[in-house]
Amino acid sequence: EMVLAAGEYHLGAKGTQWHIKNVGFQAPFVLKLGEGGQLAKQTDLYLEVFPDGHWTMSSWDVAESKKLVAHSEGELEIGGEAASQAVCDLDAARARCDEEVVIERLYLPFSKIGFPL
């Protein structure tokens, strides 16, 4: 959503058909709680959109005013026919699932191998 809104604003794509592609994820975005249930470090998301349509999403240390880690990147593609875009029927995909998985069950294996979740 942030990437699409930024592309619309910065690249002048309002009212045109466009999408994001070649999305890659480099690192998880993890917010750690400190004492009293407050964030241990005030962290924002920082989106950079370049004139060629390339974008990166990074974490931003508010106290030190610096970019920390790039979490994802991709490309904004402006134009093209809507019909040429792949469409996923989410209800049909859900109907093919044979079990409901609790989100904590998904994170447990990753936390055991060292991911800071």
Coordinates of C-alpha atoms in Angstrom, one line a residue:
E1 CA 0.0 0.0 0.0
M2 CA 2.8 2.4 0.9
V3 CA 4.7 1.7 -2.3
L4 CA 1.6 2.1 -4.4
A5 CA 0.7 5.4 -2.7
A6 CA 4.2 6.7 -3.1
G7 CA 4.4 5.8 -6.7
E8 CA 1.1 7.5 -7.4
Y9 CA 2.4 10.7 -5.7
H10 CA 6.1 10.7 -6.7
L11 CA 5.8 9.2 -10.2
G12 CA 2.6 10.9 -11.3
A13 CA 0.8 7.7 -11.8
K14 CA -2.6 8.7 -10.5
G15 CA -5.4 7.4 -12.6
T16 CA -3.2 4.9 -14.6
Q17 CA -3.0 1.2 -14.4
W18 CA 0.2 0.0 -12.6
H19 CA 1.6 -2.6 -10.2
I20 CA 4.6 -3.6 -8.3
K21 CA 6.8 -6.5 -9.5
N22 CA 10.1 -8.2 -8.7
V23 CA 9.5 -7.8 -5.0
G24 CA 12.2 -9.2 -2.8
F25 CA 12.4 -9.5 0.9
Q26 CA 15.9 -9.2 2.5
A27 CA 15.2 -9.0 6.2
P28 CA 12.2 -9.2 8.6
F29 CA 11.0 -6.0 10.1
V30 CA 11.0 -6.7 13.9
L31 CA 9.8 -4.4 16.6
K32 CA 11.0 -5.4 20.1
L33 CA 9.2 -4.4 23.2
G34 CA 11.1 -2.8 26.1
E35 CA 10.0 -2.1 29.6
G36 CA 6.4 -1.1 30.2
G37 CA 5.3 -2.5 26.9
Q38 CA 6.9 0.4 25.0
L39 CA 9.1 -0.1 21.9
A40 CA 12.7 -0.7 22.9
K41 CA 13.8 1.6 20.0
Q42 CA 11.6 4.1 18.2
T43 CA 11.6 2.8 14.6
D44 CA 9.8 4.0 11.5
L45 CA 9.5 2.6 8.0
Y46 CA 11.4 4.5 5.3
L47 CA 10.3 4.2 1.7
E48 CA 12.5 5.4 -1.1
V49 CA 11.1 5.6 -4.7
F50 CA 13.5 6.3 -7.5
P51 CA 12.7 8.0 -10.8
D52 CA 13.2 4.7 -12.7
G53 CA 10.5 3.1 -10.6
H54 CA 12.8 1.1 -8.3
W55 CA 11.9 1.2 -4.6
T56 CA 13.3 0.1 -1.3
M57 CA 11.6 -0.2 2.1
S58 CA 13.9 0.2 5.1
S59 CA 13.7 0.7 8.9
W60 CA 14.6 4.1 10.2
D61 CA 16.1 4.9 13.6
V62 CA 14.2 7.9 14.8
A63 CA 16.6 8.9 17.6
E64 CA 19.7 8.8 15.4
S65 CA 18.0 9.9 12.1
K66 CA 19.5 7.2 10.1
K67 CA 18.5 4.3 7.9
L68 CA 19.0 0.9 9.5
V69 CA 18.3 -2.1 7.3
A70 CA 16.7 -2.6 3.9
H71 CA 13.8 -5.0 4.3
S72 CA 12.3 -5.2 0.8
E73 CA 12.7 -3.8 -2.7
G74 CA 11.1 -4.0 -6.1
E75 CA 9.9 -2.1 -9.1
L76 CA 6.8 -0.1 -9.9
E77 CA 5.5 -0.7 -13.4
I78 CA 3.3 2.0 -14.8
G79 CA 0.9 1.3 -17.7
G80 CA -0.1 -1.9 -19.3
E81 CA -3.4 -3.6 -19.5
A82 CA -5.2 -4.7 -16.4
A83 CA -6.2 -8.0 -18.1
S84 CA -2.6 -8.9 -18.5
Q85 CA -2.0 -9.0 -14.8
A86 CA -2.3 -12.3 -12.9
V87 CA -5.3 -12.4 -10.6
C88 CA -5.6 -14.7 -7.6
D89 CA -9.0 -15.7 -6.3
L90 CA -8.3 -15.6 -2.6
D91 CA -11.6 -17.5 -1.7
A92 CA -10.7 -20.3 -4.1
A93 CA -7.1 -20.5 -2.6
R94 CA -8.5 -20.6 0.9
A95 CA -10.9 -23.4 -0.1
R96 CA -7.9 -25.5 -1.2
C97 CA -6.3 -25.3 2.3
D98 CA -7.0 -28.3 4.4
E99 CA -6.1 -26.8 7.8
E100 CA -6.1 -23.5 9.6
V101 CA -2.7 -22.6 11.0
V102 CA -2.2 -20.5 14.1
I103 CA 0.3 -17.7 13.3
E104 CA 2.4 -18.5 16.4
R105 CA 2.9 -22.0 15.0
L106 CA 4.5 -20.5 11.9
Y107 CA 7.0 -18.4 13.8
L108 CA 8.2 -21.0 16.3
P109 CA 10.5 -22.9 13.9
F110 CA 12.1 -19.6 12.8
S111 CA 12.7 -18.4 16.4
K112 CA 14.4 -21.7 17.2
I113 CA 17.0 -21.1 14.5
G114 CA 17.8 -17.6 15.6
F115 CA 15.4 -15.2 13.9
P116 CA 14.6 -12.4 16.3
L117 CA 10.8 -12.8 16.2

